Amino acid sequence: MKNIFEVLQDVEHIGITGHIRPDGDCIGSIMSLYNYIVDNMPELDVDVYAQRVPENFRYIKNIDKVIVDYPDVDKVYDVMICLDSSDLERIGEADKYFKSAKKTVCIDHHISNDSYADICHVLPNASSTCEVLFDLFEEDKISKSVAEALYTGVIHDTGVFKHSNTSKHTLEVAGCLINKGVAFSKIIDESFYQKTFLQNQILGKCLLNASMTLGNKVIYSYIDLKTMEENKAMPSDLDGVIDQLRITEGIEVAILLHETSEGIYKISMRSNNDVNVSEIAMTYGGGGHIKAAGCSAQGDIHTIIEDLVDKISKQL
Ligand code: AMP
Ligand code: MN
Ligand code: MN
């Protein structure tokens, strides 16, 4: 695919969705595509879905148009476009719109993407789905609001141009977006660095729960269901915790286990150097990127950690 208009020919009803537990690239990509279509093809009918919208993305134009929680609609979309999700399971309950759609499209950058749509446009070397989308948009048709949503996705998936997925092209894309007048300092502070008091408290708890192993090359921590519930914390309140673990001196791999329901853990992994954490996540049915991956696991937390550490040690 060279231009997003290729999949918008002869369609009237368009559905857009991202992945469950949406992050900045997910929200940035669904909203930039939504706003791009509304700006340039106002005659089309577009619905945009997400499981929820984290508070720190409220500055994105039309964010109030996001239909949350995947309600039952008996609408058949001419095309359903899924962004930033590597597999059908990750789109959660939005798969009901996907199954009934006449045509399905997936735009993504995950190395583990399993080509689940009719048309798949996956660039594993791109920093973010927003970077992939930028190249499918015509630059003169990108408004400031589309640019702000794209910029959001790029800074979130690159950790503000810090992760190894940041390329010359990523910075060129960011440069074009800055030329569109995006309030880049404000977006970086408000959506990325700013934490609520609760988020800082949860971060503190995770840091206190952390342990090191494998000659201090692996750091792992956890947060249990009870602590999350007592503090009324949302999964998005854990954003950034894994990065704080990862920047511990001498660490090769950081692991965070978040108990989402009793005995079920959402696992995040980050690698600083050579360990391929996507490969390890895939042994649990998850995936992601070489240096940032995730999966879910059920069972005894110590057994899970032991198994992950064992797989890391084999790679080291
Ligand atoms: P996270 O640790 O949730 O920030 O995820 C890190 C990376 O791994 C992201 O690119 C996710 O899209 C991907 N990822 C996380 N969980 C899963 C999963 N269960 N299946 C596939 N990919 C995942
Ligand atoms: Mn994502
Ligand atoms: Mn992404």
mmCIF file of C-alpha atoms and ligand atoms in Angstrom:
data_model
loop_
_atom_site.group_PDB
_atom_site.id
_atom_site.type_symbol
_atom_site.label_atom_id
_atom_site.label_comp_id
_atom_site.label_asym_id
_atom_site.label_seq_id
_atom_site.Cartn_x
_atom_site.Cartn_y
_atom_site.Cartn_z
ATOM 1 C CA MET A 1 0.000 0.000 0.000
ATOM 2 C CA LYS A 2 1.305 3.448 -0.891
ATOM 3 C CA ASN A 3 -1.616 5.682 -0.047
ATOM 4 C CA ILE A 4 -4.428 5.197 2.477
ATOM 5 C CA PHE A 5 -6.921 6.304 -0.198
ATOM 6 C CA GLU A 6 -6.295 2.913 -1.891
ATOM 7 C CA VAL A 7 -8.399 1.173 0.767
ATOM 8 C CA LEU A 8 -10.995 3.959 0.911
ATOM 9 C CA GLN A 9 -12.130 3.656 -2.717
ATOM 10 C CA ASP A 10 -15.791 2.752 -3.200
ATOM 11 C CA VAL A 11 -16.554 2.555 0.509
ATOM 12 C CA GLU A 12 -19.103 4.444 2.561
ATOM 13 C CA HIS A 13 -19.017 3.013 6.084
ATOM 14 C CA ILE A 14 -15.604 2.761 7.715
ATOM 15 C CA GLY A 15 -14.755 1.307 11.110
ATOM 16 C CA ILE A 16 -11.453 2.005 12.859
ATOM 17 C CA THR A 17 -10.090 0.251 15.928
ATOM 18 C CA GLY A 18 -6.818 -0.367 17.757
ATOM 19 C CA HIS A 19 -5.764 -2.861 20.407
ATOM 20 C CA ILE A 20 -6.991 -3.534 23.931
ATOM 21 C CA ARG A 21 -5.367 -1.548 26.761
ATOM 22 C CA PRO A 22 -4.699 1.247 24.261
ATOM 23 C CA ASP A 23 -1.369 3.073 24.483
ATOM 24 C CA GLY A 24 -0.232 6.337 22.889
ATOM 25 C CA ASP A 25 0.490 4.810 19.490
ATOM 26 C CA CYS A 26 -2.874 3.056 19.452
ATOM 27 C CA ILE A 27 -4.839 6.198 20.364
ATOM 28 C CA GLY A 28 -2.612 8.370 18.155
ATOM 29 C CA SER A 29 -3.063 6.119 15.145
ATOM 30 C CA ILE A 30 -6.830 5.582 15.412
ATOM 31 C CA MET A 31 -7.380 9.329 15.922
ATOM 32 C CA SER A 32 -5.029 10.488 13.187
ATOM 33 C CA LEU A 33 -6.728 8.191 10.685
ATOM 34 C CA TYR A 34 -10.189 9.244 11.902
ATOM 35 C CA ASN A 35 -9.355 12.956 11.643
ATOM 36 C CA TYR A 36 -7.593 12.508 8.274
ATOM 37 C CA ILE A 37 -10.696 10.896 6.780
ATOM 38 C CA VAL A 38 -13.044 13.469 8.355
ATOM 39 C CA ASP A 39 -10.828 16.315 7.047
ATOM 40 C CA ASN A 40 -10.369 14.989 3.526
ATOM 41 C CA MET A 41 -13.358 12.756 2.806
ATOM 42 C CA PRO A 42 -16.157 14.323 4.859
ATOM 43 C CA GLU A 43 -18.783 12.470 2.825
ATOM 44 C CA LEU A 44 -17.718 9.135 4.364
ATOM 45 C CA ASP A 45 -19.250 7.681 7.522
ATOM 46 C CA VAL A 46 -16.508 6.796 10.019
ATOM 47 C CA ASP A 47 -16.760 5.185 13.444
ATOM 48 C CA VAL A 48 -13.746 4.921 15.719
ATOM 49 C CA TYR A 49 -13.556 2.393 18.557
ATOM 50 C CA ALA A 50 -11.294 1.816 21.557
ATOM 51 C CA GLN A 51 -11.578 -0.127 24.773
ATOM 52 C CA ARG A 52 -11.115 3.171 26.640
ATOM 53 C CA VAL A 53 -9.360 6.518 26.304
ATOM 54 C CA PRO A 54 -6.685 7.274 28.933
ATOM 55 C CA GLU A 55 -7.070 10.813 30.349
ATOM 56 C CA ASN A 56 -3.686 12.011 29.116
ATOM 57 C CA PHE A 57 -4.829 11.950 25.478
ATOM 58 C CA ARG A 58 -7.796 14.289 25.927
ATOM 59 C CA TYR A 59 -6.103 17.077 23.916
ATOM 60 C CA ILE A 60 -6.466 15.112 20.661
ATOM 61 C CA LYS A 61 -9.163 16.601 18.441
ATOM 62 C CA ASN A 62 -12.415 14.583 18.260
ATOM 63 C CA ILE A 63 -11.274 12.240 21.041
ATOM 64 C CA ASP A 64 -14.857 12.471 22.391
ATOM 65 C CA LYS A 65 -15.993 10.722 19.192
ATOM 66 C CA VAL A 66 -14.286 7.480 20.247
ATOM 67 C CA ILE A 67 -16.879 4.813 20.929
ATOM 68 C CA VAL A 68 -15.604 3.026 24.020
ATOM 69 C CA ASP A 69 -16.216 -0.487 25.271
ATOM 70 C CA TYR A 70 -17.177 -1.996 21.883
ATOM 71 C CA PRO A 71 -21.002 -1.757 22.068
ATOM 72 C CA ASP A 72 -23.090 -4.137 19.981
ATOM 73 C CA VAL A 73 -23.915 -2.467 16.702
ATOM 74 C CA ASP A 74 -25.583 -4.243 13.830
ATOM 75 C CA LYS A 75 -23.732 -2.168 11.282
ATOM 76 C CA VAL A 76 -21.739 -3.886 8.572
ATOM 77 C CA TYR A 77 -18.651 -1.866 7.691
ATOM 78 C CA ASP A 78 -17.487 -1.702 4.098
ATOM 79 C CA VAL A 79 -13.995 -1.633 5.529
ATOM 80 C CA MET A 80 -12.735 -2.235 9.038
ATOM 81 C CA ILE A 81 -9.252 -0.873 9.665
ATOM 82 C CA CYS A 82 -7.268 -2.170 12.596
ATOM 83 C CA LEU A 83 -4.233 -0.237 13.782
ATOM 84 C CA ASP A 84 -1.223 -1.118 15.949
ATOM 85 C CA SER A 85 -2.475 -4.620 16.761
ATOM 86 C CA SER A 86 -0.362 -7.647 15.941
ATOM 87 C CA ASP A 87 -3.141 -10.219 16.061
ATOM 88 C CA LEU A 88 -6.918 -10.580 16.252
ATOM 89 C CA GLU A 89 -6.863 -11.465 19.930
ATOM 90 C CA ARG A 90 -5.348 -8.070 20.721
ATOM 91 C CA ILE A 91 -8.287 -6.217 19.163
ATOM 92 C CA GLY A 92 -10.477 -7.702 21.894
ATOM 93 C CA GLU A 93 -14.224 -7.449 21.466
ATOM 94 C CA ALA A 94 -13.773 -5.257 18.393
ATOM 95 C CA ASP A 95 -13.356 -8.511 16.484
ATOM 96 C CA LYS A 96 -17.151 -8.591 16.081
ATOM 97 C CA TYR A 97 -16.984 -5.583 13.717
ATOM 98 C CA PHE A 98 -14.021 -7.204 12.031
ATOM 99 C CA LYS A 99 -15.793 -10.484 11.363
ATOM 100 C CA SER A 100 -18.828 -8.871 9.746
ATOM 101 C CA ALA A 101 -16.919 -6.275 7.697
ATOM 102 C CA LYS A 102 -16.842 -6.639 3.912
ATOM 103 C CA LYS A 103 -13.123 -5.875 3.813
ATOM 104 C CA THR A 104 -10.497 -5.832 6.559
ATOM 105 C CA VAL A 105 -7.248 -3.905 6.706
ATOM 106 C CA CYS A 106 -4.414 -4.049 9.216
ATOM 107 C CA ILE A 107 -1.769 -1.340 9.493
ATOM 108 C CA ASP A 108 0.953 -2.086 11.998
ATOM 109 C CA HIS A 109 4.647 -2.232 12.896
ATOM 110 C CA HIS A 110 4.914 -5.344 15.088
ATOM 111 C CA ILE A 111 7.455 -7.937 14.014
ATOM 112 C CA SER A 112 5.086 -10.595 15.411
ATOM 113 C CA ASN A 113 2.120 -9.496 13.242
ATOM 114 C CA ASP A 114 0.338 -12.599 11.954
ATOM 115 C CA SER A 115 -1.358 -11.081 8.844
ATOM 116 C CA TYR A 116 -4.910 -11.478 10.090
ATOM 117 C CA ALA A 117 -6.642 -9.069 7.709
ATOM 118 C CA ASP A 118 -7.465 -9.144 3.976
ATOM 119 C CA ILE A 119 -4.943 -6.380 3.398
ATOM 120 C CA CYS A 120 -1.964 -6.155 5.754
ATOM 121 C CA HIS A 121 0.491 -3.298 5.694
ATOM 122 C CA VAL A 122 3.133 -4.058 8.331
ATOM 123 C CA LEU A 123 6.505 -2.328 8.554
ATOM 124 C CA PRO A 124 8.508 -3.880 11.429
ATOM 125 C CA ASN A 125 11.273 -1.291 11.084
ATOM 126 C CA ALA A 126 8.914 1.629 11.648
ATOM 127 C CA SER A 127 9.020 3.153 15.124
ATOM 128 C CA SER A 128 5.266 3.241 15.450
ATOM 129 C CA THR A 129 2.012 2.713 13.600
ATOM 130 C CA CYS A 130 1.792 6.509 13.468
ATOM 131 C CA GLU A 131 5.041 6.594 11.461
ATOM 132 C CA VAL A 132 3.574 3.992 9.068
ATOM 133 C CA LEU A 133 0.394 6.079 8.727
ATOM 134 C CA PHE A 134 2.325 9.295 8.059
ATOM 135 C CA ASP A 135 3.818 7.640 4.975
ATOM 136 C CA LEU A 136 0.341 6.588 3.798
ATOM 137 C CA PHE A 137 -0.980 10.148 4.149
ATOM 138 C CA GLU A 138 -0.360 12.975 1.682
ATOM 139 C CA GLU A 139 1.653 15.611 3.516
ATOM 140 C CA ASP A 140 -0.370 18.573 2.257
ATOM 141 C CA LYS A 141 -3.564 16.877 3.442
ATOM 142 C CA ILE A 142 -2.309 16.514 7.036
ATOM 143 C CA SER A 143 -3.960 19.092 9.300
ATOM 144 C CA LYS A 144 -2.534 20.283 12.605
ATOM 145 C CA SER A 145 -4.915 17.995 14.514
ATOM 146 C CA VAL A 146 -3.872 14.940 12.476
ATOM 147 C CA ALA A 147 -0.241 15.948 13.047
ATOM 148 C CA GLU A 148 -0.806 16.152 16.815
ATOM 149 C CA ALA A 149 -2.292 12.653 16.944
ATOM 150 C CA LEU A 150 0.572 11.264 14.815
ATOM 151 C CA TYR A 151 3.171 13.024 16.945
ATOM 152 C CA THR A 152 1.601 11.484 20.062
ATOM 153 C CA GLY A 153 2.032 7.955 18.713
ATOM 154 C CA VAL A 154 5.613 8.538 17.611
ATOM 155 C CA ILE A 155 6.786 9.950 20.940
ATOM 156 C CA HIS A 156 5.040 7.222 22.951
ATOM 157 C CA ASP A 157 6.443 4.269 21.030
ATOM 158 C CA THR A 158 9.952 5.752 20.849
ATOM 159 C CA GLY A 159 9.976 6.916 24.495
ATOM 160 C CA VAL A 160 10.434 10.459 23.138
ATOM 161 C CA PHE A 161 12.959 9.480 20.426
ATOM 162 C CA LYS A 162 15.056 7.426 22.849
ATOM 163 C CA HIS A 163 14.382 3.776 21.991
ATOM 164 C CA SER A 164 16.378 1.945 19.332
ATOM 165 C CA ASN A 165 13.346 1.946 17.000
ATOM 166 C CA THR A 166 14.012 5.672 16.379
ATOM 167 C CA SER A 167 15.462 6.104 12.893
ATOM 168 C CA LYS A 168 16.495 8.980 10.664
ATOM 169 C CA HIS A 169 13.099 8.631 9.041
ATOM 170 C CA THR A 170 11.340 8.816 12.435
ATOM 171 C CA LEU A 171 13.005 12.171 13.066
ATOM 172 C CA GLU A 172 12.178 13.368 9.538
ATOM 173 C CA VAL A 173 8.536 12.478 10.154
ATOM 174 C CA ALA A 174 8.657 14.308 13.501
ATOM 175 C CA GLY A 175 10.210 17.295 11.741
ATOM 176 C CA CYS A 176 7.366 17.443 9.214
ATOM 177 C CA LEU A 177 4.856 17.211 12.049
ATOM 178 C CA ILE A 178 6.562 20.043 13.957
ATOM 179 C CA ASN A 179 6.290 22.116 10.761
ATOM 180 C CA LYS A 180 2.525 21.588 10.956
ATOM 181 C CA GLY A 181 2.599 23.572 14.200
ATOM 182 C CA VAL A 182 2.070 20.815 16.748
ATOM 183 C CA ALA A 183 2.505 21.908 20.360
ATOM 184 C CA PHE A 184 5.308 19.389 20.838
ATOM 185 C CA SER A 185 6.568 20.426 24.299
ATOM 186 C CA LYS A 186 3.028 20.406 25.663
ATOM 187 C CA ILE A 187 2.183 17.042 24.081
ATOM 188 C CA ILE A 188 5.376 15.412 25.403
ATOM 189 C CA ASP A 189 4.842 16.760 28.929
ATOM 190 C CA GLU A 190 1.093 16.228 29.191
ATOM 191 C CA SER A 191 0.815 12.853 27.559
ATOM 192 C CA PHE A 192 4.167 11.251 28.368
ATOM 193 C CA TYR A 193 5.969 12.623 31.411
ATOM 194 C CA GLN A 194 3.134 13.966 33.535
ATOM 195 C CA LYS A 195 1.964 11.482 36.168
ATOM 196 C CA THR A 196 -0.988 11.680 38.513
ATOM 197 C CA PHE A 197 -0.309 11.321 42.230
ATOM 198 C CA LEU A 198 -1.805 7.809 42.023
ATOM 199 C CA GLN A 199 0.493 6.835 39.149
ATOM 200 C CA ASN A 200 3.525 7.955 41.151
ATOM 201 C CA GLN A 201 2.314 5.976 44.167
ATOM 202 C CA ILE A 202 1.824 2.830 42.053
ATOM 203 C CA LEU A 203 5.268 3.351 40.525
ATOM 204 C CA GLY A 204 6.684 3.540 44.057
ATOM 205 C CA LYS A 205 4.976 0.283 45.040
ATOM 206 C CA CYS A 206 6.324 -1.487 41.941
ATOM 207 C CA LEU A 207 9.855 -0.248 42.649
ATOM 208 C CA LEU A 208 9.621 -1.492 46.247
ATOM 209 C CA ASN A 209 8.420 -4.899 44.996
ATOM 210 C CA ALA A 210 11.353 -5.242 42.574
ATOM 211 C CA SER A 211 14.053 -7.906 42.810
ATOM 212 C CA MET A 212 17.187 -8.620 40.797
ATOM 213 C CA THR A 213 18.419 -11.981 39.577
ATOM 214 C CA LEU A 214 20.844 -13.636 37.097
ATOM 215 C CA GLY A 215 23.836 -11.742 38.488
ATOM 216 C CA ASN A 216 21.778 -8.526 38.606
ATOM 217 C CA LYS A 217 21.144 -8.640 34.842
ATOM 218 C CA VAL A 218 17.393 -9.169 35.240
ATOM 219 C CA ILE A 219 15.031 -7.053 37.287
ATOM 220 C CA TYR A 220 11.461 -8.129 37.896
ATOM 221 C CA SER A 221 8.538 -6.727 39.784
ATOM 222 C CA TYR A 222 4.814 -7.223 40.167
ATOM 223 C CA ILE A 223 1.647 -5.482 41.199
ATOM 224 C CA ASP A 224 -1.221 -7.555 42.527
ATOM 225 C CA LEU A 225 -4.945 -7.249 41.940
ATOM 226 C CA LYS A 226 -5.634 -6.229 45.549
ATOM 227 C CA THR A 227 -3.236 -3.259 45.409
ATOM 228 C CA MET A 228 -4.656 -2.150 42.037
ATOM 229 C CA GLU A 229 -8.230 -2.363 43.329
ATOM 230 C CA GLU A 230 -7.528 -0.729 46.706
ATOM 231 C CA ASN A 231 -5.963 2.198 44.897
ATOM 232 C CA LYS A 232 -8.604 2.289 42.130
ATOM 233 C CA ALA A 233 -5.726 2.072 39.643
ATOM 234 C CA MET A 234 -6.270 1.411 35.933
ATOM 235 C CA PRO A 235 -3.879 -0.632 33.771
ATOM 236 C CA SER A 236 -2.834 2.621 32.074
ATOM 237 C CA ASP A 237 -1.626 3.853 35.483
ATOM 238 C CA LEU A 238 1.243 1.375 35.056
ATOM 239 C CA ASP A 239 2.537 3.062 31.897
ATOM 240 C CA GLY A 240 6.204 3.920 32.358
ATOM 241 C CA VAL A 241 6.797 1.574 35.302
ATOM 242 C CA ILE A 242 8.594 -0.966 33.114
ATOM 243 C CA ASP A 243 10.871 1.784 31.765
ATOM 244 C CA GLN A 244 11.838 2.872 35.247
ATOM 245 C CA LEU A 245 12.799 -0.755 35.992
ATOM 246 C CA ARG A 246 14.686 -1.027 32.696
ATOM 247 C CA ILE A 247 16.987 1.952 33.362
ATOM 248 C CA THR A 248 18.366 0.312 36.515
ATOM 249 C CA GLU A 249 22.168 0.143 36.181
ATOM 250 C CA GLY A 250 23.493 -3.068 34.652
ATOM 251 C CA ILE A 251 20.096 -4.466 33.635
ATOM 252 C CA GLU A 252 19.697 -6.552 30.469
ATOM 253 C CA VAL A 253 16.009 -7.366 30.848
ATOM 254 C CA ALA A 254 13.189 -5.887 32.931
ATOM 255 C CA ILE A 255 9.953 -7.726 33.653
ATOM 256 C CA LEU A 256 6.721 -6.414 35.152
ATOM 257 C CA LEU A 257 3.841 -8.721 36.050
ATOM 258 C CA HIS A 258 0.479 -7.102 36.529
ATOM 259 C CA GLU A 259 -2.222 -9.303 38.003
ATOM 260 C CA THR A 260 -5.312 -8.480 35.929
ATOM 261 C CA SER A 261 -7.589 -11.058 37.552
ATOM 262 C CA GLU A 262 -6.875 -13.695 40.176
ATOM 263 C CA GLY A 263 -3.807 -15.688 39.117
ATOM 264 C CA ILE A 264 -3.724 -14.130 35.635
ATOM 265 C CA TYR A 265 -0.844 -11.835 34.797
ATOM 266 C CA LYS A 266 -0.224 -9.333 32.023
ATOM 267 C CA ILE A 267 3.526 -9.445 31.507
ATOM 268 C CA SER A 268 5.642 -6.632 30.082
ATOM 269 C CA MET A 269 9.257 -7.189 29.119
ATOM 270 C CA ARG A 270 11.982 -4.789 27.989
ATOM 271 C CA SER A 271 15.458 -5.635 26.779
ATOM 272 C CA ASN A 272 18.399 -3.227 26.807
ATOM 273 C CA ASN A 273 20.756 -5.161 24.539
ATOM 274 C CA ASP A 274 20.759 -8.585 22.938
ATOM 275 C CA VAL A 275 17.901 -10.527 24.501
ATOM 276 C CA ASN A 276 14.945 -10.932 22.129
ATOM 277 C CA VAL A 277 11.952 -10.559 24.464
ATOM 278 C CA SER A 278 9.428 -10.909 21.635
ATOM 279 C CA GLU A 279 10.627 -14.499 21.202
ATOM 280 C CA ILE A 280 10.030 -15.191 24.907
ATOM 281 C CA ALA A 281 6.612 -13.472 24.853
ATOM 282 C CA MET A 282 5.627 -15.613 21.866
ATOM 283 C CA THR A 283 6.165 -18.796 23.905
ATOM 284 C CA TYR A 284 3.217 -17.492 25.976
ATOM 285 C CA GLY A 285 1.111 -16.574 22.963
ATOM 286 C CA GLY A 286 2.108 -12.907 23.134
ATOM 287 C CA GLY A 287 4.534 -10.915 21.040
ATOM 288 C CA GLY A 288 5.708 -7.416 20.269
ATOM 289 C CA HIS A 289 9.143 -6.202 19.298
ATOM 290 C CA ILE A 290 12.677 -7.495 19.935
ATOM 291 C CA LYS A 291 13.236 -5.039 22.793
ATOM 292 C CA ALA A 292 9.654 -4.512 24.000
ATOM 293 C CA ALA A 293 7.151 -7.303 24.236
ATOM 294 C CA GLY A 294 4.253 -8.565 26.258
ATOM 295 C CA CYS A 295 2.071 -11.575 26.931
ATOM 296 C CA SER A 296 -0.321 -13.034 29.464
ATOM 297 C CA ALA A 297 0.203 -16.001 31.755
ATOM 298 C CA GLN A 298 -1.843 -17.878 34.297
ATOM 299 C CA GLY A 299 -0.615 -19.699 37.379
ATOM 300 C CA ASP A 300 1.826 -19.348 40.220
ATOM 301 C CA ILE A 301 3.755 -16.096 39.916
ATOM 302 C CA HIS A 302 7.039 -17.635 41.138
ATOM 303 C CA THR A 303 6.826 -20.419 38.548
ATOM 304 C CA ILE A 304 6.126 -17.890 35.791
ATOM 305 C CA ILE A 305 9.053 -15.695 36.824
ATOM 306 C CA GLU A 306 11.342 -18.720 37.082
ATOM 307 C CA ASP A 307 10.396 -19.804 33.565
ATOM 308 C CA LEU A 308 10.913 -16.316 32.102
ATOM 309 C CA VAL A 309 14.281 -15.950 33.830
ATOM 310 C CA ASP A 310 15.286 -19.388 32.570
ATOM 311 C CA LYS A 311 14.424 -18.387 28.982
ATOM 312 C CA ILE A 312 16.370 -15.140 29.373
ATOM 313 C CA SER A 313 19.382 -16.955 30.793
ATOM 314 C CA LYS A 314 19.420 -19.297 27.775
ATOM 315 C CA GLN A 315 19.624 -16.276 25.460
ATOM 316 C CA LEU A 316 22.276 -14.421 27.451
HETATM 317 P P1 AMP B 1 3.614 -3.505 26.737
HETATM 318 O O1 AMP B 1 4.584 -4.182 27.631
HETATM 319 O O2 AMP B 1 2.199 -3.852 27.024
HETATM 320 O O3 AMP B 1 3.868 -2.031 26.642
HETATM 321 O O4 AMP B 1 3.871 -4.100 25.304
HETATM 322 C C1 AMP B 1 5.123 -4.030 24.681
HETATM 323 C C2 AMP B 1 4.957 -4.392 23.241
HETATM 324 O O5 AMP B 1 4.533 -5.751 23.124
HETATM 325 C C3 AMP B 1 3.919 -3.571 22.530
HETATM 326 O O6 AMP B 1 4.409 -3.296 21.251
HETATM 327 C C4 AMP B 1 2.721 -4.441 22.473
HETATM 328 O O7 AMP B 1 1.973 -4.193 21.333
HETATM 329 C C5 AMP B 1 3.292 -5.838 22.469
HETATM 330 N N1 AMP B 1 2.440 -6.734 23.242
HETATM 331 C C6 AMP B 1 2.103 -6.604 24.537
HETATM 332 N N2 AMP B 1 1.298 -7.612 24.945
HETATM 333 C C7 AMP B 1 1.114 -8.407 23.867
HETATM 334 C C8 AMP B 1 0.368 -9.610 23.631
HETATM 335 N N3 AMP B 1 -0.343 -10.215 24.587
HETATM 336 N N4 AMP B 1 0.395 -10.129 22.388
HETATM 337 C C9 AMP B 1 1.112 -9.541 21.408
HETATM 338 N N5 AMP B 1 1.838 -8.416 21.574
HETATM 339 C C10 AMP B 1 1.849 -7.844 22.773
HETATM 340 MN MN MN B 2 0.452 -0.126 20.930
HETATM 341 MN MN MN B 3 2.848 0.747 18.300
#
